[in-house]
Amino acid sequence: MSEAIEQYLDRVMLYAHIAEPSQAACVRDEQADHLGEKIERFLAEGVPREDAVFRAIEAHGRPKVVGYGLRPRFPLIDIRTHGTARGVIAIGPRAVGVFAFGGAAFGVFAVGGMAAGVVSFGGLAAALLFTWAGVGVASFAYAGVAVGLVAAGGMAVGVVSAGGYAFGMWVPDGGIGLSYFNADGVPHWLRALDPFLTNGHLYLSVTTGLVLSYIPLLGLPQWLLFKERRRLREAGF
Amino acid sequence: MYQRGFPTLARQVKKPMARLKKSTLDGNVETMLLALLAEGPSYGYQIVRDLNQQGSGLLKLGEGTVYPVLHRLEERGQIAGKWRQLQGARPRKYYRLTPKGRRALAGQREQWAGLVEVMQKMLDGDQARPPVSQGGVA
């Protein structure tokens, strides 16, 4: 097997990152067999050996694409510098997982530039239950621009909302607001949601908790991504 | 009527078919692989060759990208892989269709037949409809 093929396979396997050695060997052997036969065919057609090797590698595909494709499906942790990470914990440019961290993240807990999930944090976030974001849509939305059943933020639109500019069925107090109900006529079930917005202690502790949790939420994936980049770099790629 | 239609038809016949986009292929490569393996056991390189031959050059897959799909099908139990060494050849992994794969393929065939019928109707209908400028809409 030529050195170029070995190097190519090294790169593929580096991205594939298969932990089980026997399984990794099987995958590598299968790729090597494919490339070997392709080269033989080219040689039989009269293509010079060097060209044959180059053309076989080119036809096989970019190591990053092939290698990431060969990664085990939905492992405990999937960290990628390219494409979509899928895992229980998924970290990458796009991430899909129970815990997803990425430029675009989709999961039960999603953190990212664009995030969607049950609980999501990010620049632009949508969540079934709770979001803390620049622009957020959720049942409970704490955001710069917040839309939700209970919405709090610079601009908030919700059934119950509070913030700099707040619009909703019921705007308890503060800021500039437009409320459908006035304080005397508001139904009990709406008033029951007030504490989420008007209880200063609750508001402060939730916000503090979010700020504190956001630091590790951002830092941990970045650290793991950094380690993955270093692993690739140390291998010379 | 015939004269008007003829040049259009001629253009359609002459125009080479476009290569299939990745988005069109997504999700269908699995069915193609199952269909190929229904013809008999095969190995990676041969499968790629058959795909390219039967795809009449319209498929342009990175050859290495077929293996993740094969492995996925193997994980699902729709195909089974086994290393074998035939006389004078390298050891290589042969894949064969399993009963589960055969059932999956039958299901896919039905889905495709339905989809092709619907698409054909929709697209033929679209061509048969006169353009708006010719007074096609009352």
CSV table of C-alpha atoms in Angstrom, one decimal:
chain,number,residue,atom,x,y,z
A,1,MET,CA,0.0,0.0,0.0
A,2,SER,CA,1.4,3.4,-1.0
A,3,GLU,CA,2.4,6.0,1.6
A,4,ALA,CA,-0.2,8.4,0.2
A,5,ILE,CA,-2.9,5.9,0.7
A,6,GLU,CA,-1.8,5.2,4.3
A,7,GLN,CA,-1.8,8.9,5.0
A,8,TYR,CA,-5.2,9.3,3.5
A,9,LEU,CA,-6.5,6.4,5.6
A,10,ASP,CA,-4.9,7.8,8.7
A,11,ARG,CA,-6.8,11.0,8.2
A,12,VAL,CA,-10.1,9.2,7.5
A,13,MET,CA,-9.7,7.2,10.7
A,14,LEU,CA,-8.7,10.2,12.7
A,15,TYR,CA,-12.0,11.8,11.9
A,16,ALA,CA,-13.9,8.6,12.2
A,17,HIS,CA,-12.6,8.3,15.8
A,18,ILE,CA,-13.7,4.7,16.4
A,19,ALA,CA,-12.7,3.7,19.9
A,20,GLU,CA,-12.9,-0.1,19.5
A,21,PRO,CA,-9.6,-1.1,17.9
A,22,SER,CA,-10.9,-4.2,16.2
A,23,GLN,CA,-13.8,-2.3,14.7
A,24,ALA,CA,-11.5,0.5,13.6
A,25,ALA,CA,-9.2,-2.0,11.9
A,26,CYS,CA,-12.1,-3.6,10.0
A,27,VAL,CA,-13.3,-0.2,8.8
A,28,ARG,CA,-9.7,0.8,7.7
A,29,ASP,CA,-9.2,-2.6,6.0
A,30,GLU,CA,-12.4,-2.2,4.1
A,31,GLN,CA,-11.4,1.3,2.9
A,32,ALA,CA,-8.0,0.1,2.0
A,33,ASP,CA,-9.4,-2.8,0.0
A,34,HIS,CA,-11.6,-0.4,-2.0
A,35,LEU,CA,-8.8,2.0,-2.7
A,36,GLY,CA,-6.5,-1.0,-3.6
A,37,GLU,CA,-8.9,-2.3,-6.2
A,38,LYS,CA,-9.6,1.1,-7.6
A,39,ILE,CA,-5.9,1.6,-8.1
A,40,GLU,CA,-5.5,-1.8,-9.8
A,41,ARG,CA,-8.3,-0.9,-12.2
A,42,PHE,CA,-6.6,2.4,-13.1
A,43,LEU,CA,-3.3,0.6,-13.6
A,44,ALA,CA,-5.0,-2.0,-15.8
A,45,GLU,CA,-6.3,0.9,-17.9
A,46,GLY,CA,-2.7,2.1,-18.3
A,47,VAL,CA,-2.8,5.0,-15.9
A,48,PRO,CA,0.6,5.6,-14.3
A,49,ARG,CA,0.8,4.4,-10.7
A,50,GLU,CA,1.1,7.9,-9.1
A,51,ASP,CA,-1.9,9.2,-11.0
A,52,ALA,CA,-3.8,6.1,-10.2
A,53,VAL,CA,-3.3,6.6,-6.5
A,54,PHE,CA,-4.2,10.3,-6.7
A,55,ARG,CA,-7.3,9.6,-8.7
A,56,ALA,CA,-8.4,6.8,-6.4
A,57,ILE,CA,-8.1,9.1,-3.4
A,58,GLU,CA,-9.9,11.9,-5.1
A,59,ALA,CA,-12.8,9.6,-6.0
A,60,HIS,CA,-13.1,8.3,-2.5
A,61,GLY,CA,-13.9,11.7,-1.1
A,62,ARG,CA,-12.5,14.2,1.4
A,63,PRO,CA,-11.2,12.5,4.6
A,64,LYS,CA,-13.2,14.8,6.8
A,65,VAL,CA,-16.5,13.9,5.0
A,66,VAL,CA,-15.7,10.2,4.8
A,67,GLY,CA,-14.3,10.0,8.3
A,68,TYR,CA,-17.1,11.8,10.0
A,69,GLY,CA,-19.6,9.7,8.0
A,70,LEU,CA,-17.9,6.5,9.5
A,71,ARG,CA,-18.2,7.7,13.1
A,72,PRO,CA,-20.5,5.5,15.2
A,73,ARG,CA,-24.0,6.8,15.2
A,74,PHE,CA,-25.3,8.7,18.2
A,75,PRO,CA,-22.4,8.0,20.7
A,76,LEU,CA,-22.4,9.4,24.2
A,77,ILE,CA,-20.3,12.4,23.1
A,78,ASP,CA,-19.9,13.5,19.5
A,79,ILE,CA,-17.6,16.5,18.9
A,80,ARG,CA,-17.1,17.7,15.4
A,81,THR,CA,-15.3,20.6,13.8
A,82,HIS,CA,-17.3,20.2,10.6
A,83,GLY,CA,-20.9,19.1,9.8
A,84,THR,CA,-23.6,18.0,12.2
A,85,ALA,CA,-22.7,16.4,15.5
A,86,ARG,CA,-25.2,13.8,16.8
A,87,GLY,CA,-24.8,12.3,20.2
A,88,VAL,CA,-26.3,12.3,23.7
A,89,ILE,CA,-23.9,15.3,24.1
A,90,ALA,CA,-23.4,16.9,20.7
A,91,ILE,CA,-20.9,19.7,20.1
A,92,GLY,CA,-20.3,21.1,16.6
A,93,PRO,CA,-21.1,23.7,14.1
A,94,ARG,CA,-24.6,22.0,14.0
A,95,ALA,CA,-25.5,19.8,16.9
A,96,VAL,CA,-28.4,17.5,17.5
A,97,GLY,CA,-28.6,15.7,20.9
A,98,VAL,CA,-30.1,15.5,24.3
A,99,PHE,CA,-27.6,18.2,25.2
A,100,ALA,CA,-26.7,20.1,22.1
A,101,PHE,CA,-24.1,22.9,21.8
A,102,GLY,CA,-23.4,24.5,18.5
A,103,GLY,CA,-23.9,27.3,16.0
A,104,ALA,CA,-27.3,25.7,15.4
A,105,ALA,CA,-28.3,23.4,18.2
A,106,PHE,CA,-31.4,21.2,18.5
A,107,GLY,CA,-32.0,19.1,21.5
A,108,VAL,CA,-33.7,18.7,24.9
A,109,PHE,CA,-31.2,21.2,26.2
A,110,ALA,CA,-30.0,23.4,23.3
A,111,VAL,CA,-27.4,26.1,23.6
A,112,GLY,CA,-26.2,28.0,20.6
A,113,GLY,CA,-26.4,30.9,18.2
A,114,MET,CA,-29.7,29.4,17.0
A,115,ALA,CA,-31.1,27.0,19.5
A,116,ALA,CA,-34.3,25.0,19.6
A,117,GLY,CA,-35.4,22.6,22.3
A,118,VAL,CA,-37.3,22.0,25.4
A,119,VAL,CA,-35.0,24.4,27.3
A,120,SER,CA,-32.8,26.6,25.1
A,121,PHE,CA,-30.3,29.3,25.4
A,122,GLY,CA,-28.9,31.4,22.7
A,123,GLY,CA,-28.9,34.3,20.4
A,124,LEU,CA,-32.0,33.2,18.7
A,125,ALA,CA,-33.9,30.6,20.6
A,126,ALA,CA,-37.1,28.7,20.6
A,127,ALA,CA,-38.2,26.4,23.4
A,128,LEU,CA,-41.2,24.4,24.4
A,129,LEU,CA,-40.7,25.2,28.1
A,130,PHE,CA,-38.1,27.9,28.8
A,131,THR,CA,-35.7,30.1,27.0
A,132,TRP,CA,-33.1,32.7,27.8
A,133,ALA,CA,-31.9,34.4,24.7
A,134,GLY,CA,-31.4,37.5,22.7
A,135,VAL,CA,-34.6,36.8,20.9
A,136,GLY,CA,-36.6,34.0,22.5
A,137,VAL,CA,-39.9,32.3,22.0
A,138,ALA,CA,-41.0,29.9,24.7
A,139,SER,CA,-43.7,29.2,27.3
A,140,PHE,CA,-41.5,31.0,29.7
A,141,ALA,CA,-39.2,33.4,27.8
A,142,TYR,CA,-36.6,35.6,29.4
A,143,ALA,CA,-35.0,37.4,26.5
A,144,GLY,CA,-34.0,40.7,24.9
A,145,VAL,CA,-37.1,40.3,22.7
A,146,ALA,CA,-39.3,37.7,24.4
A,147,VAL,CA,-42.4,36.1,23.2
A,148,GLY,CA,-44.2,33.5,25.2
A,149,LEU,CA,-46.9,32.6,27.6
A,150,VAL,CA,-44.9,34.4,30.3
A,151,ALA,CA,-42.5,36.8,28.7
A,152,ALA,CA,-40.0,39.1,30.3
A,153,GLY,CA,-37.4,41.2,28.6
A,154,GLY,CA,-36.5,44.5,26.9
A,155,MET,CA,-39.4,43.9,24.6
A,156,ALA,CA,-41.9,41.3,25.8
A,157,VAL,CA,-45.0,40.0,24.2
A,158,GLY,CA,-47.0,37.4,26.0
A,159,VAL,CA,-50.1,36.4,27.8
A,160,VAL,CA,-48.4,37.8,30.8
A,161,SER,CA,-45.5,40.0,30.1
A,162,ALA,CA,-43.2,42.5,31.7
A,163,GLY,CA,-40.2,44.5,30.6
A,164,GLY,CA,-39.0,47.7,29.0
A,165,TYR,CA,-41.8,47.5,26.4
A,166,ALA,CA,-44.4,45.0,27.3
A,167,PHE,CA,-47.6,43.9,25.5
A,168,GLY,CA,-50.0,41.3,26.6
A,169,MET,CA,-53.3,40.2,28.1
A,170,TRP,CA,-51.9,41.2,31.4
A,171,VAL,CA,-48.9,43.5,32.1
A,172,PRO,CA,-48.4,43.6,35.8
A,173,ASP,CA,-46.3,46.6,36.2
A,174,GLY,CA,-43.3,48.6,35.2
A,175,GLY,CA,-42.0,49.9,31.9
A,176,ILE,CA,-44.1,50.9,29.0
A,177,GLY,CA,-46.9,48.5,28.7
A,178,LEU,CA,-50.1,47.8,26.9
A,179,SER,CA,-52.4,45.5,28.8
A,180,TYR,CA,-55.7,44.1,27.7
A,181,PHE,CA,-56.9,43.8,31.3
A,182,ASN,CA,-56.6,46.5,34.0
A,183,ALA,CA,-55.5,45.6,37.5
A,184,ASP,CA,-59.1,45.4,38.7
A,185,GLY,CA,-60.4,43.1,36.0
A,186,VAL,CA,-57.6,40.7,35.5
A,187,PRO,CA,-58.7,37.0,35.9
A,188,HIS,CA,-57.2,35.0,38.8
A,189,TRP,CA,-55.4,32.5,36.6
A,190,LEU,CA,-53.5,35.3,35.0
A,191,ARG,CA,-52.7,36.9,38.2
A,192,ALA,CA,-51.3,33.6,39.4
A,193,LEU,CA,-48.5,34.0,36.9
A,194,ASP,CA,-47.5,37.4,38.3
A,195,PRO,CA,-44.8,36.1,40.7
A,196,PHE,CA,-42.7,35.0,37.7
A,197,LEU,CA,-42.4,38.7,36.7
A,198,THR,CA,-43.1,40.8,39.7
A,199,ASN,CA,-41.3,39.0,42.5
A,200,GLY,CA,-38.0,40.8,42.5
A,201,HIS,CA,-36.2,38.0,44.5
A,202,LEU,CA,-37.4,35.3,42.1
A,203,TYR,CA,-36.5,37.3,39.1
A,204,LEU,CA,-33.1,38.2,40.4
A,205,SER,CA,-32.3,34.6,41.5
A,206,VAL,CA,-33.4,33.2,38.2
A,207,THR,CA,-31.3,35.7,36.2
A,208,THR,CA,-28.3,35.2,38.5
A,209,GLY,CA,-28.7,31.4,38.1
A,210,LEU,CA,-28.9,31.7,34.3
A,211,VAL,CA,-25.8,34.0,34.1
A,212,LEU,CA,-23.8,31.6,36.3
A,213,SER,CA,-24.9,28.5,34.4
A,214,TYR,CA,-24.3,30.1,31.0
A,215,ILE,CA,-20.6,30.4,31.7
A,216,PRO,CA,-20.0,26.6,32.0
A,217,LEU,CA,-22.6,26.0,29.3
A,218,LEU,CA,-20.5,28.0,26.9
A,219,GLY,CA,-17.1,27.2,28.3
A,220,LEU,CA,-17.3,23.4,28.6
A,221,PRO,CA,-18.2,22.8,24.9
A,222,GLN,CA,-15.6,25.2,23.8
A,223,TRP,CA,-13.0,23.4,25.8
A,224,LEU,CA,-14.0,20.1,24.4
A,225,LEU,CA,-14.0,21.5,20.9
A,226,PHE,CA,-10.6,23.0,21.5
A,227,LYS,CA,-9.4,19.5,22.6
A,228,GLU,CA,-10.8,18.0,19.4
A,229,ARG,CA,-9.0,20.6,17.3
A,230,ARG,CA,-5.8,19.9,19.2
A,231,ARG,CA,-6.2,16.2,18.6
A,232,LEU,CA,-6.5,16.8,14.9
A,233,ARG,CA,-3.6,19.3,14.9
A,234,GLU,CA,-1.3,17.0,16.8
A,235,ALA,CA,-1.9,14.3,14.2
A,236,GLY,CA,-0.6,16.8,11.7
A,237,PHE,CA,-3.8,17.8,10.0
B,1,MET,CA,-50.8,21.7,-32.5
B,2,TYR,CA,-48.2,19.1,-33.4
B,3,GLN,CA,-46.0,21.6,-35.0
B,4,ARG,CA,-46.1,23.8,-32.0
B,5,GLY,CA,-45.3,21.0,-29.6
B,6,PHE,CA,-42.5,19.4,-31.7
B,7,PRO,CA,-39.6,21.8,-31.1
B,8,THR,CA,-40.2,21.7,-27.4
B,9,LEU,CA,-40.2,18.0,-27.4
B,10,ALA,CA,-37.0,18.0,-29.5
B,11,ARG,CA,-35.3,20.3,-27.0
B,12,GLN,CA,-36.3,18.0,-24.2
B,13,VAL,CA,-34.9,15.0,-25.9
B,14,LYS,CA,-31.6,16.6,-26.7
B,15,LYS,CA,-31.0,18.2,-23.3
B,16,PRO,CA,-28.9,15.9,-21.2
B,17,MET,CA,-30.3,14.9,-17.9
B,18,ALA,CA,-28.9,16.9,-15.0
B,19,ARG,CA,-26.8,15.1,-12.4
B,20,LEU,CA,-28.9,14.4,-9.3
B,21,LYS,CA,-28.4,16.8,-6.5
B,22,LYS,CA,-27.3,15.6,-3.1
B,23,SER,CA,-30.6,16.8,-1.6
B,24,THR,CA,-32.5,14.7,-4.1
B,25,LEU,CA,-30.3,11.6,-3.2
B,26,ASP,CA,-30.5,12.1,0.5
B,27,GLY,CA,-32.3,9.2,2.1
B,28,ASN,CA,-32.6,7.3,-1.2
B,29,VAL,CA,-29.1,5.8,-1.4
B,30,GLU,CA,-30.1,3.3,1.3
B,31,THR,CA,-32.9,2.1,-1.0
B,32,MET,CA,-30.5,1.9,-3.9
B,33,LEU,CA,-28.1,-0.2,-1.9
B,34,LEU,CA,-30.8,-2.5,-0.8
B,35,ALA,CA,-32.0,-2.9,-4.4
B,36,LEU,CA,-28.4,-3.7,-5.5
B,37,LEU,CA,-27.9,-6.2,-2.8
B,38,ALA,CA,-31.2,-7.9,-3.6
B,39,GLU,CA,-29.5,-9.1,-6.8
B,40,GLY,CA,-26.8,-10.9,-4.8
B,41,PRO,CA,-24.0,-10.4,-2.2
B,42,SER,CA,-21.5,-7.8,-3.1
B,43,TYR,CA,-18.6,-5.8,-1.6
B,44,GLY,CA,-18.0,-2.1,-1.3
B,45,TYR,CA,-16.1,-1.4,-4.5
B,46,GLN,CA,-18.4,-3.5,-6.6
B,47,ILE,CA,-21.4,-1.9,-5.1
B,48,VAL,CA,-20.1,1.6,-6.0
B,49,ARG,CA,-19.3,0.5,-9.5
B,50,ASP,CA,-22.8,-1.0,-9.9
B,51,LEU,CA,-24.4,2.2,-8.5
B,52,ASN,CA,-22.5,4.3,-11.0
B,53,GLN,CA,-23.3,2.0,-13.9
B,54,GLN,CA,-27.0,1.8,-13.1
B,55,GLY,CA,-27.1,5.5,-12.3
B,56,SER,CA,-26.0,6.2,-15.9
B,57,GLY,CA,-23.5,8.8,-14.7
B,58,LEU,CA,-26.3,10.8,-13.0
B,59,LEU,CA,-25.1,9.8,-9.5
B,60,LYS,CA,-22.0,11.5,-8.4
B,61,LEU,CA,-21.2,10.1,-5.0
B,62,GLY,CA,-17.9,10.3,-3.2
B,63,GLU,CA,-17.1,6.6,-3.2
B,64,GLY,CA,-16.2,6.6,0.5
B,65,THR,CA,-19.5,8.0,1.4
B,66,VAL,CA,-21.2,4.8,0.5
B,67,TYR,CA,-19.6,3.0,3.5
B,68,PRO,CA,-21.4,4.9,6.2
B,69,VAL,CA,-24.7,4.0,4.6
B,70,LEU,CA,-23.7,0.3,4.3
B,71,HIS,CA,-22.6,0.3,8.0
B,72,ARG,CA,-25.9,2.0,9.0
B,73,LEU,CA,-27.9,-0.6,7.1
B,74,GLU,CA,-25.8,-3.3,8.8
B,75,GLU,CA,-26.5,-1.8,12.2
B,76,ARG,CA,-30.2,-1.9,11.5
B,77,GLY,CA,-29.9,-5.6,10.5
B,78,GLN,CA,-31.1,-4.9,6.9
B,79,ILE,CA,-27.9,-6.2,5.5
B,80,ALA,CA,-25.2,-8.5,7.0
B,81,GLY,CA,-21.5,-8.2,6.3
B,82,LYS,CA,-19.0,-10.9,6.4
B,83,TRP,CA,-15.2,-11.0,5.6
B,84,ARG,CA,-14.4,-13.6,3.0
B,85,GLN,CA,-11.3,-14.4,1.0
B,86,LEU,CA,-11.9,-15.8,-2.4
B,87,GLN,CA,-9.1,-17.7,-4.2
B,88,GLY,CA,-6.3,-15.4,-5.3
B,89,ALA,CA,-8.0,-12.3,-4.0
B,90,ARG,CA,-7.7,-10.0,-1.0
B,91,PRO,CA,-9.9,-10.6,2.0
B,92,ARG,CA,-12.9,-8.4,1.6
B,93,LYS,CA,-16.2,-7.7,3.3
B,94,TYR,CA,-19.2,-9.0,1.4
B,95,TYR,CA,-22.6,-7.7,2.2
B,96,ARG,CA,-25.9,-9.6,1.7
B,97,LEU,CA,-29.5,-8.6,2.1
B,98,THR,CA,-31.2,-10.1,5.2
B,99,PRO,CA,-34.9,-10.9,5.5
B,100,LYS,CA,-35.4,-7.7,7.3
B,101,GLY,CA,-33.7,-5.8,4.5
B,102,ARG,CA,-35.9,-7.6,2.0
B,103,ARG,CA,-39.0,-6.4,3.8
B,104,ALA,CA,-37.6,-2.9,4.0
B,105,LEU,CA,-36.9,-2.9,0.3
B,106,ALA,CA,-40.5,-4.1,-0.5
B,107,GLY,CA,-41.8,-1.3,1.6
B,108,GLN,CA,-39.6,1.2,-0.2
B,109,ARG,CA,-40.7,-0.1,-3.6
B,110,GLU,CA,-44.3,0.5,-2.7
B,111,GLN,CA,-43.5,4.0,-1.4
B,112,TRP,CA,-41.6,4.8,-4.6
B,113,ALA,CA,-44.3,3.5,-6.9
B,114,GLY,CA,-46.9,5.7,-5.1
B,115,LEU,CA,-44.6,8.7,-5.3
B,116,VAL,CA,-43.7,8.2,-8.9
B,117,GLU,CA,-47.4,8.0,-9.8
B,118,VAL,CA,-48.3,11.1,-7.9
B,119,MET,CA,-45.3,13.1,-9.3
B,120,GLN,CA,-46.1,11.9,-12.8
B,121,LYS,CA,-49.6,13.1,-12.6
B,122,MET,CA,-48.6,16.4,-11.1
B,123,LEU,CA,-45.9,17.1,-13.6
B,124,ASP,CA,-47.9,16.0,-16.6
B,125,GLY,CA,-50.8,18.1,-15.4
B,126,ASP,CA,-48.4,21.1,-15.1
B,127,GLN,CA,-47.3,20.6,-18.7
B,128,ALA,CA,-50.8,20.1,-20.0
B,129,ARG,CA,-52.1,23.3,-18.4
B,130,PRO,CA,-52.0,26.2,-20.9
B,131,PRO,CA,-50.0,29.3,-19.9
B,132,VAL,CA,-52.0,32.1,-18.3
B,133,SER,CA,-51.1,34.5,-21.1
B,134,GLN,CA,-52.9,32.3,-23.6
B,135,GLY,CA,-56.1,32.7,-21.8
B,136,GLY,CA,-55.9,29.5,-19.8
B,137,VAL,CA,-57.5,31.0,-16.7
B,138,ALA,CA,-61.1,32.0,-17.0
